[in-house]
Amino acid sequence: MDKKDNVCVCHKVSLGKLDSFIQRENPTVASQLSQCLDAGTSCGWCIPFLKKIHKQHLEGNPIQLGVDSEKYLERRKVYVKKK
Ligand code: FES
């Protein structure tokens, strides 16, 4: 997944936007990422991924998601249908 790809598809919040937010705000808990354009506040699909990037931040690692963006979107579609 690239910086331009949306992690939160519902609110169109890209990995790059989340990275900037994290660097700027230094959130102490993952739920604070919702303050970045409401990421994670609708279908809930992205929440595990938001937690993952927050953990990377706490551990001092670069923010990245090693998932294929096409597959990410396909899996989200299935998730949303099942809800
Ligand atoms: S993809 Fe983030 S709340 Fe739906």
XYZ file of C-alpha atoms in Angstrom, residues 26-54:
29
model
C 2.026 11.849 18.486
C -1.169 10.022 19.580
C -0.759 7.919 22.716
C -3.638 5.545 21.928
C -4.791 4.168 18.575
C -8.327 5.507 18.995
C -6.943 9.046 18.675
C -6.436 8.329 14.961
C -10.181 8.957 14.612
C -9.301 12.637 15.037
C -7.646 12.399 11.631
C -10.626 13.079 9.361
C -12.829 10.585 11.297
C -10.710 7.573 10.306
C -12.240 4.342 11.551
C -15.588 5.788 12.611
C -17.915 4.183 10.057
C -17.782 0.555 8.884
C -14.902 -0.388 11.177
C -12.940 -2.301 8.531
C -9.832 -0.185 8.908
C -9.625 -0.284 12.712
C -7.173 -3.235 12.893
C -4.984 -1.470 10.321
C -5.141 1.814 12.250
C -4.072 -0.098 15.361
C -1.227 -1.659 13.419
C 0.184 1.633 12.178
C -0.199 3.176 15.626
